[in-house]
PDB file of C-alpha atoms in Angstrom:
ATOM      1  CA  MET U  47      -3.898  11.923 -28.037  1.00  0.00           C
ATOM      2  CA  SER U  48      -6.213   8.931 -27.910  1.00  0.00           C
ATOM      3  CA  ALA U  49      -7.787   7.335 -30.957  1.00  0.00           C
ATOM      4  CA  GLU U  50     -11.231   8.405 -29.770  1.00  0.00           C
ATOM      5  CA  THR U  51     -10.164  12.062 -29.582  1.00  0.00           C
ATOM      6  CA  GLU U  52      -8.619  11.945 -33.038  1.00  0.00           C
ATOM      7  CA  THR U  53     -11.763  10.402 -34.471  1.00  0.00           C
ATOM      8  CA  LYS U  54     -13.913  13.091 -32.823  1.00  0.00           C
ATOM      9  CA  THR U  55     -11.708  15.853 -34.179  1.00  0.00           C
ATOM     10  CA  GLU U  56     -11.843  14.421 -37.699  1.00  0.00           C
ATOM     11  CA  THR U  57     -15.630  14.150 -37.454  1.00  0.00           C
ATOM     12  CA  GLU U  58     -15.969  17.758 -36.313  1.00  0.00           C
ATOM     13  CA  THR U  59     -13.661  18.942 -39.112  1.00  0.00           C
ATOM     14  CA  LYS U  60     -15.647  16.952 -41.651  1.00  0.00           C
ATOM     15  CA  ASP U  61     -18.917  18.383 -40.326  1.00  0.00           C
ATOM     16  CA  GLU U  62     -17.538  21.918 -40.526  1.00  0.00           C
ATOM     17  CA  GLY U  63     -16.405  21.305 -44.110  1.00  0.00           C
ATOM     18  CA  GLU U  64     -19.784  19.926 -45.067  1.00  0.00           C
ATOM     19  CA  GLY U  65     -21.510  22.840 -43.384  1.00  0.00           C
ATOM     20  CA  GLU U  66     -19.378  25.350 -45.252  1.00  0.00           C
ATOM     21  CA  SER U  67     -19.983  23.477 -48.493  1.00  0.00           C
ATOM     22  CA  LYS U  68     -23.737  23.597 -47.938  1.00  0.00           C
ATOM     23  CA  THR U  69     -23.477  27.323 -47.222  1.00  0.00           C
ATOM     24  CA  VAL U  70     -21.631  27.893 -50.473  1.00  0.00           C
ATOM     25  CA  ASP U  71     -24.106  25.709 -52.370  1.00  0.00           C
ATOM     26  CA  THR U  72     -27.033  27.657 -50.938  1.00  0.00           C
ATOM     27  CA  ALA U  73     -25.416  31.001 -51.731  1.00  0.00           C
ATOM     28  CA  ILE U  74     -24.641  29.890 -55.286  1.00  0.00           C
ATOM     29  CA  ALA U  75     -28.171  28.605 -55.858  1.00  0.00           C
ATOM     30  CA  ILE U  76     -29.704  31.858 -54.625  1.00  0.00           C
ATOM     31  CA  ALA U  77     -27.248  33.932 -56.673  1.00  0.00           C
ATOM     32  CA  ILE U  78     -27.937  31.982 -59.866  1.00  0.00           C
ATOM     33  CA  ALA U  79     -31.691  32.338 -59.338  1.00  0.00           C
ATOM     34  CA  VAL U  80     -31.440  36.113 -58.783  1.00  0.00           C
ATOM     35  CA  VAL U  81     -29.085  36.707 -61.700  1.00  0.00           C
ATOM     36  CA  SER U  82     -31.192  34.529 -63.997  1.00  0.00           C
ATOM     37  CA  LEU U  83     -34.318  36.459 -63.048  1.00  0.00           C
ATOM     38  CA  VAL U  84     -32.636  39.829 -63.683  1.00  0.00           C
ATOM     39  CA  ALA U  85     -31.194  38.556 -66.974  1.00  0.00           C
ATOM     40  CA  ALA U  86     -34.642  37.424 -68.111  1.00  0.00           C
ATOM     41  CA  LEU U  87     -36.064  40.833 -67.203  1.00  0.00           C
ATOM     42  CA  LEU U  88     -33.299  42.633 -69.128  1.00  0.00           C
ATOM     43  CA  ALA U  89     -33.836  40.366 -72.136  1.00  0.00           C
ATOM     44  CA  ALA U  90     -37.548  41.192 -72.115  1.00  0.00           C
ATOM     45  CA  MET U  91     -36.757  44.911 -71.895  1.00  0.00           C
ATOM     46  CA  ALA U  92     -34.295  44.556 -74.797  1.00  0.00           C
ATOM     47  CA  VAL U  93     -36.995  42.959 -76.942  1.00  0.00           C
ATOM     48  CA  THR U  94     -39.514  45.649 -75.955  1.00  0.00           C
ATOM     49  CA  ASP U  95     -37.170  48.530 -76.765  1.00  0.00           C
ATOM     50  CA  SER U  96     -36.093  46.857 -79.991  1.00  0.00           C
ATOM     51  CA  GLY U  97     -39.731  46.718 -81.071  1.00  0.00           C
ATOM     52  CA  ALA U  98     -40.214  50.331 -79.994  1.00  0.00           C
ATOM     53  CA  ALA U  99     -37.154  51.347 -82.045  1.00  0.00           C
ATOM     54  CA  SER U 100     -38.627  49.659 -85.115  1.00  0.00           C
ATOM     55  CA  GLY U 101     -41.931  51.422 -84.518  1.00  0.00           C
ATOM     56  CA  ALA U 102     -40.176  54.770 -84.139  1.00  0.00           C
ATOM     57  CA  LEU U 103     -38.304  54.219 -87.409  1.00  0.00           C
ATOM     58  CA  GLU U 104     -41.627  53.562 -89.138  1.00  0.00           C
ATOM     59  CA  ASP U 105     -42.896  56.819 -87.639  1.00  0.00           C
ATOM     60  CA  VAL U 106     -39.836  58.562 -89.094  1.00  0.00           C
ATOM     61  CA  ILE U 107     -40.798  57.337 -92.571  1.00  0.00           C
ATOM     62  CA  PHE U 108     -44.442  58.370 -92.152  1.00  0.00           C
ATOM     63  CA  ALA U 109     -43.465  61.771 -90.739  1.00  0.00           C
ATOM     64  CA  THR U 110     -41.037  62.370 -93.611  1.00  0.00           C
ATOM     65  CA  VAL U 111     -43.736  61.539 -96.159  1.00  0.00           C
ATOM     66  CA  ASN U 112     -46.221  63.733 -94.301  1.00  0.00           C
ATOM     67  CA  ARG U 113     -43.736  66.607 -94.224  1.00  0.00           C
ATOM     68  CA  GLU U 114     -43.143  66.379 -97.972  1.00  0.00           C
ATOM     69  CA  LYS U 115     -46.898  66.267 -98.620  1.00  0.00           C
ATOM     70  CA  ALA U 116     -47.446  69.204 -96.270  1.00  0.00           C
ATOM     71  CA  ASP U 117     -44.683  71.138 -98.026  1.00  0.00           C
ATOM     72  CA  VAL U 118     -46.290  70.533-101.413  1.00  0.00           C
ATOM     73  CA  ILE U 119     -49.701  71.589-100.075  1.00  0.00           C
ATOM     74  CA  ALA U 120     -48.236  74.694 -98.417  1.00  0.00           C
ATOM     75  CA  HIS U 121     -46.450  75.751-101.611  1.00  0.00           C
ATOM     76  CA  THR U 122     -49.594  75.112-103.658  1.00  0.00           C
ATOM     77  CA  TRP U 123     -51.624  77.408-101.401  1.00  0.00           C
ATOM     78  CA  MET U 124     -48.824  79.971-101.408  1.00  0.00           C
ATOM     79  CA  PHE U 125     -48.634  80.050-105.206  1.00  0.00           C
ATOM     80  CA  GLN U 126     -52.393  80.571-105.381  1.00  0.00           C
ATOM     81  CA  ASP U 127     -52.244  83.436-102.885  1.00  0.00           C
ATOM     82  CA  LEU U 128     -49.166  84.870-104.552  1.00  0.00           C
ATOM     83  CA  ARG U 129     -50.834  84.784-107.966  1.00  0.00           C
ATOM     84  CA  ALA U 130     -53.918  86.544-106.580  1.00  0.00           C
ATOM     85  CA  PHE U 131     -51.674  89.085-104.827  1.00  0.00           C
ATOM     86  CA  VAL U 132     -49.732  89.844-108.012  1.00  0.00           C
ATOM     87  CA  GLN U 133     -52.994  90.113-109.957  1.00  0.00           C
ATOM     88  CA  HIS U 134     -54.409  92.495-107.351  1.00  0.00           C
ATOM     89  CA  GLU U 135     -51.285  94.682-107.404  1.00  0.00           C
ATOM     90  CA  ARG U 136     -51.352  94.786-111.217  1.00  0.00           C
ATOM     91  CA  LEU U 137     -55.026  95.795-111.253  1.00  0.00           C
ATOM     92  CA  VAL U 138     -54.466  98.456-108.589  1.00  0.00           C
ATOM     93  CA  SER U 139     -51.644  99.862-110.708  1.00  0.00           C
ATOM     94  CA  LEU U 140     -53.909  99.857-113.764  1.00  0.00           C
ATOM     95  CA  VAL U 141     -56.651 101.637-111.812  1.00  0.00           C
ATOM     96  CA  ALA U 142     -54.201 104.351-110.793  1.00  0.00           C
ATOM     97  CA  SER U 143     -52.818 104.802-114.311  1.00  0.00           C
ATOM     98  CA  THR U 144     -56.309 104.783-115.862  1.00  0.00           C
ATOM     99  CA  GLU U 145     -57.580 107.403-113.420  1.00  0.00           C
ATOM    100  CA  ALA U 146     -54.522 109.493-114.145  1.00  0.00           C
ATOM    101  CA  ALA U 147     -55.209 109.192-117.888  1.00  0.00           C
ATOM    102  CA  ALA U 148     -58.852 110.157-117.278  1.00  0.00           C
ATOM    103  CA  ALA U 149     -57.788 113.242-115.328  1.00  0.00           C
ATOM    104  CA  SER U 150     -55.381 114.197-118.116  1.00  0.00           C
ATOM    105  CA  ALA U 151     -58.078 113.755-120.766  1.00  0.00           C
ATOM    106  CA  GLU U 152     -60.504 115.870-118.762  1.00  0.00           C
ATOM    107  CA  ALA U 153     -57.865 118.562-118.410  1.00  0.00           C
ATOM    108  CA  ARG U 154     -57.551 118.600-122.209  1.00  0.00           C
ATOM    109  CA  GLY U 155     -61.330 118.950-122.518  1.00  0.00           C
ATOM    110  CA  GLU U 156     -61.881 115.420-123.813  1.00  0.00           C
ATOM    111  CA  LYS U 157     -64.824 114.678-121.546  1.00  0.00           C
ATOM    112  CA  THR U 158     -66.073 111.641-123.458  1.00  0.00           C
ATOM    113  CA  LEU U 159     -62.680 109.980-123.272  1.00  0.00           C
ATOM    114  CA  ALA U 160     -62.351 110.955-119.614  1.00  0.00           C
ATOM    115  CA  LYS U 161     -65.725 109.353-118.825  1.00  0.00           C
ATOM    116  CA  SER U 162     -64.789 106.165-120.686  1.00  0.00           C
ATOM    117  CA  LEU U 163     -61.480 105.952-118.817  1.00  0.00           C
ATOM    118  CA  ARG U 164     -63.195 106.477-115.472  1.00  0.00           C
ATOM    119  CA  ASP U 165     -65.640 103.675-116.286  1.00  0.00           C
ATOM    120  CA  GLN U 166     -62.675 101.434-117.109  1.00  0.00           C
ATOM    121  CA  ALA U 167     -61.029 102.426-113.827  1.00  0.00           C
ATOM    122  CA  LYS U 168     -64.197 101.481-111.906  1.00  0.00           C
ATOM    123  CA  ALA U 169     -64.320  98.081-113.632  1.00  0.00           C
ATOM    124  CA  LEU U 170     -60.658  97.507-112.872  1.00  0.00           C
ATOM    125  CA  GLN U 171     -61.273  98.502-109.261  1.00  0.00           C
ATOM    126  CA  VAL U 172     -64.015  95.884-108.963  1.00  0.00           C
ATOM    127  CA  SER U 173     -61.664  93.258-110.400  1.00  0.00           C
ATOM    128  CA  ALA U 174     -58.925  94.356-107.998  1.00  0.00           C
ATOM    129  CA  GLU U 175     -61.255  94.042-105.020  1.00  0.00           C
ATOM    130  CA  SER U 176     -62.311  90.601-106.227  1.00  0.00           C
ATOM    131  CA  ALA U 177     -58.657  89.513-106.545  1.00  0.00           C
ATOM    132  CA  ALA U 178     -58.004  90.754-103.010  1.00  0.00           C
ATOM    133  CA  ASP U 179     -60.442  88.129-101.702  1.00  0.00           C
ATOM    134  CA  PHE U 180     -58.181  85.315-102.945  1.00  0.00           C
ATOM    135  CA  TYR U 181     -55.095  86.001-100.826  1.00  0.00           C
ATOM    136  CA  SER U 182     -54.396  86.684 -97.158  1.00  0.00           C
ATOM    137  CA  ALA U 183     -53.587  90.343 -96.631  1.00  0.00           C
ATOM    138  CA  GLU U 184     -51.927  89.519 -93.296  1.00  0.00           C
ATOM    139  CA  TYR U 185     -48.890  88.247 -95.198  1.00  0.00           C
ATOM    140  CA  VAL U 186     -48.350  91.531 -97.045  1.00  0.00           C
ATOM    141  CA  ARG U 187     -45.384  93.385 -95.566  1.00  0.00           C
ATOM    142  CA  ALA U 188     -45.307  97.088 -94.856  1.00  0.00           C
ATOM    143  CA  ASP U 189     -43.246  97.650 -98.003  1.00  0.00           C
ATOM    144  CA  GLY U 190     -45.969  96.002-100.109  1.00  0.00           C
ATOM    145  CA  SER U 191     -44.169  92.685-100.713  1.00  0.00           C
ATOM    146  CA  PHE U 192     -45.637  89.253 -99.981  1.00  0.00           C
ATOM    147  CA  ASP U 193     -44.089  87.373 -97.042  1.00  0.00           C
ATOM    148  CA  GLU U 194     -43.695  83.886 -98.499  1.00  0.00           C
ATOM    149  CA  THR U 195     -41.706  82.559 -95.510  1.00  0.00           C
ATOM    150  CA  ALA U 196     -44.383  83.495 -92.976  1.00  0.00           C
ATOM    151  CA  PHE U 197     -47.103  82.027 -95.190  1.00  0.00           C
ATOM    152  CA  LEU U 198     -45.298  78.682 -95.543  1.00  0.00           C
ATOM    153  CA  ALA U 199     -44.547  78.552 -91.814  1.00  0.00           C
ATOM    154  CA  HIS U 200     -48.222  79.124 -90.994  1.00  0.00           C
ATOM    155  CA  GLN U 201     -49.335  76.411 -93.410  1.00  0.00           C
ATOM    156  CA  MET U 202     -46.811  73.938 -91.982  1.00  0.00           C
ATOM    157  CA  ARG U 203     -48.067  74.653 -88.452  1.00  0.00           C
ATOM    158  CA  PHE U 204     -51.609  74.027 -89.656  1.00  0.00           C
ATOM    159  CA  GLU U 205     -50.614  70.687 -91.217  1.00  0.00           C
ATOM    160  CA  ALA U 206     -48.722  69.736 -88.042  1.00  0.00           C
ATOM    161  CA  ARG U 207     -51.970  69.921 -86.063  1.00  0.00           C
ATOM    162  CA  ASN U 208     -53.433  67.096 -88.144  1.00  0.00           C
ATOM    163  CA  HIS U 209     -50.368  65.031 -89.077  1.00  0.00           C
ATOM    164  CA  ASP U 210     -46.919  64.215 -87.765  1.00  0.00           C
ATOM    165  CA  VAL U 211     -44.621  66.270 -89.990  1.00  0.00           C
ATOM    166  CA  ASP U 212     -41.528  66.271 -87.791  1.00  0.00           C
ATOM    167  CA  PRO U 213     -39.412  63.120 -88.229  1.00  0.00           C
ATOM    168  CA  ASP U 214     -36.604  64.487 -86.062  1.00  0.00           C
ATOM    169  CA  ASP U 215     -38.297  63.711 -82.736  1.00  0.00           C
ATOM    170  CA  ASP U 216     -39.213  60.220 -83.971  1.00  0.00           C
ATOM    171  CA  LEU U 217     -35.608  59.667 -85.072  1.00  0.00           C
ATOM    172  CA  ALA U 218     -34.347  60.798 -81.666  1.00  0.00           C
ATOM    173  CA  ALA U 219     -36.754  58.375 -79.977  1.00  0.00           C
ATOM    174  CA  ALA U 220     -35.582  55.538 -82.254  1.00  0.00           C
ATOM    175  CA  ARG U 221     -31.968  56.242 -81.298  1.00  0.00           C
ATOM    176  CA  VAL U 222     -32.806  56.147 -77.589  1.00  0.00           C
ATOM    177  CA  TYR U 223     -34.726  52.873 -77.936  1.00  0.00           C
ATOM    178  CA  PHE U 224     -31.969  51.301 -80.037  1.00  0.00           C
ATOM    179  CA  THR U 225     -29.258  52.397 -77.592  1.00  0.00           C
ATOM    180  CA  ARG U 226     -31.197  51.056 -74.622  1.00  0.00           C
ATOM    181  CA  SER U 227     -31.917  47.768 -76.395  1.00  0.00           C
ATOM    182  CA  SER U 228     -28.224  47.348 -77.235  1.00  0.00           C
ATOM    183  CA  SER U 229     -27.291  48.171 -73.643  1.00  0.00           C
ATOM    184  CA  TYR U 230     -29.735  45.585 -72.317  1.00  0.00           C
ATOM    185  CA  ILE U 231     -28.260  42.943 -74.629  1.00  0.00           C
ATOM    186  CA  ILE U 232     -24.765  43.745 -73.346  1.00  0.00           C
ATOM    187  CA  SER U 233     -26.111  43.569 -69.789  1.00  0.00           C
ATOM    188  CA  VAL U 234     -27.614  40.130 -70.474  1.00  0.00           C
ATOM    189  CA  ALA U 235     -24.181  39.010 -71.678  1.00  0.00           C
ATOM    190  CA  GLY U 236     -22.694  40.374 -68.450  1.00  0.00           C
ATOM    191  CA  MET U 237     -25.251  38.403 -66.460  1.00  0.00           C
ATOM    192  CA  GLY U 238     -24.244  35.317 -68.425  1.00  0.00           C
ATOM    193  CA  VAL U 239     -20.625  35.825 -67.393  1.00  0.00           C
ATOM    194  CA  SER U 240     -21.756  36.210 -63.784  1.00  0.00           C
ATOM    195  CA  ILE U 241     -23.704  32.930 -63.962  1.00  0.00           C
ATOM    196  CA  THR U 242     -20.622  31.269 -65.492  1.00  0.00           C
ATOM    197  CA  PHE U 243     -18.603  32.327 -62.455  1.00  0.00           C
ATOM    198  CA  PHE U 244     -21.270  30.869 -60.151  1.00  0.00           C
ATOM    199  CA  ILE U 245     -21.212  27.571 -62.072  1.00  0.00           C
ATOM    200  CA  LEU U 246     -17.427  27.447 -61.723  1.00  0.00           C
ATOM    201  CA  ALA U 247     -17.898  28.013 -58.009  1.00  0.00           C
ATOM    202  CA  GLN U 248     -20.386  25.156 -57.953  1.00  0.00           C
ATOM    203  CA  ILE U 249     -18.059  22.650 -59.594  1.00  0.00           C
ATOM    204  CA  ALA U 250     -14.840  23.754 -57.894  1.00  0.00           C
ATOM    205  CA  VAL U 251     -13.457  21.439 -55.197  1.00  0.00           C
ATOM    206  CA  ASN U 252     -11.228  23.774 -53.230  1.00  0.00           C
ATOM    207  CA  PRO U 253     -13.363  25.757 -50.719  1.00  0.00           C
ATOM    208  CA  LYS U 254     -11.312  28.932 -51.118  1.00  0.00           C
ATOM    209  CA  LEU U 255     -11.530  28.676 -54.903  1.00  0.00           C
ATOM    210  CA  ARG U 256     -15.288  28.191 -54.640  1.00  0.00           C
ATOM    211  CA  TRP U 257     -15.621  31.383 -52.631  1.00  0.00           C
ATOM    212  CA  TRP U 258     -13.315  33.181 -55.040  1.00  0.00           C
ATOM    213  CA  TRP U 259     -15.497  32.245 -58.057  1.00  0.00           C
ATOM    214  CA  PHE U 260     -18.622  33.099 -56.077  1.00  0.00           C
ATOM    215  CA  TRP U 261     -17.478  36.633 -55.235  1.00  0.00           C
ATOM    216  CA  ALA U 262     -16.227  37.099 -58.802  1.00  0.00           C
ATOM    217  CA  GLY U 263     -19.779  36.352 -59.935  1.00  0.00           C
ATOM    218  CA  VAL U 264     -21.207  38.805 -57.402  1.00  0.00           C
ATOM    219  CA  VAL U 265     -18.815  41.550 -58.529  1.00  0.00           C
ATOM    220  CA  MET U 266     -19.682  40.904 -62.172  1.00  0.00           C
ATOM    221  CA  PHE U 267     -23.371  41.095 -61.318  1.00  0.00           C
ATOM    222  CA  VAL U 268     -22.971  44.437 -59.513  1.00  0.00           C
ATOM    223  CA  VAL U 269     -20.787  45.880 -62.280  1.00  0.00           C
ATOM    224  CA  THR U 270     -23.372  44.842 -64.867  1.00  0.00           C
ATOM    225  CA  LEU U 271     -26.163  46.502 -62.880  1.00  0.00           C
ATOM    226  CA  ILE U 272     -24.149  49.721 -62.663  1.00  0.00           C
ATOM    227  CA  TYR U 273     -23.492  49.607 -66.407  1.00  0.00           C
ATOM    228  CA  THR U 274     -27.185  48.989 -67.071  1.00  0.00           C
ATOM    229  CA  PHE U 275     -28.174  51.997 -64.976  1.00  0.00           C
ATOM    230  CA  PHE U 276     -25.854  54.446 -66.709  1.00  0.00           C
ATOM    231  CA  ALA U 277     -26.091  52.991 -70.217  1.00  0.00           C
ATOM    232  CA  ALA U 278     -29.804  52.202 -70.372  1.00  0.00           C
ATOM    233  CA  TRP U 279     -31.977  53.204 -67.429  1.00  0.00           C
ATOM    234  CA  SER U 280     -30.563  56.740 -67.248  1.00  0.00           C
ATOM    235  CA  ARG U 281     -31.571  57.328 -70.886  1.00  0.00           C
ATOM    236  CA  SER U 282     -35.079  58.699 -71.185  1.00  0.00           C
ATOM    237  CA  LEU U 283     -37.122  60.096 -74.031  1.00  0.00           C
TER     238      LEU U 283
END
């Protein structure tokens, strides 16, 4: 082989090596840019969800306070209705016993006493009717007892229309936001490992080793995206 041929072969080999090196450099540059962009997006989403988690935890506190206030208000109204109900039942019982006494007195011929007792019964009846206006008859059961549970449930539903009295849904939302934020942070760390692999590919001298580090970075990037999907993006409120 002549010297000219050997020189030409060496030149071609060198050109091929430089071409491959440029290809690797271009691929690494593009990969680092893409991974960096995705990592920045995930970091922003982590910050957003972290703030949302904090907001949801504040809502939990407010809802808990509102629920306690609503419970106090509901019990206050119930005690007022219950007191009026008991008063009404007592007066109705007195009306019945007074009328019975009046009938007994009339049977004995004590007409004056019977008239006085009937007047008392009428006055008691008026008081009983007045007491009936201070409680909700819809909560009186068929057996004549007052349904405290139904009354409290109705009052809590009324309060819920004006205030958030259920901290459980806010707590569930906070957990979702916190989990997603944590997942995004882990994903950002995974992206950092991927970029590290690309940097190692950039500084490596051996062409095969450069490609090995490059594909390791690609695999890490894909694995991180898969993790992000199942750990964060698949979680919804």
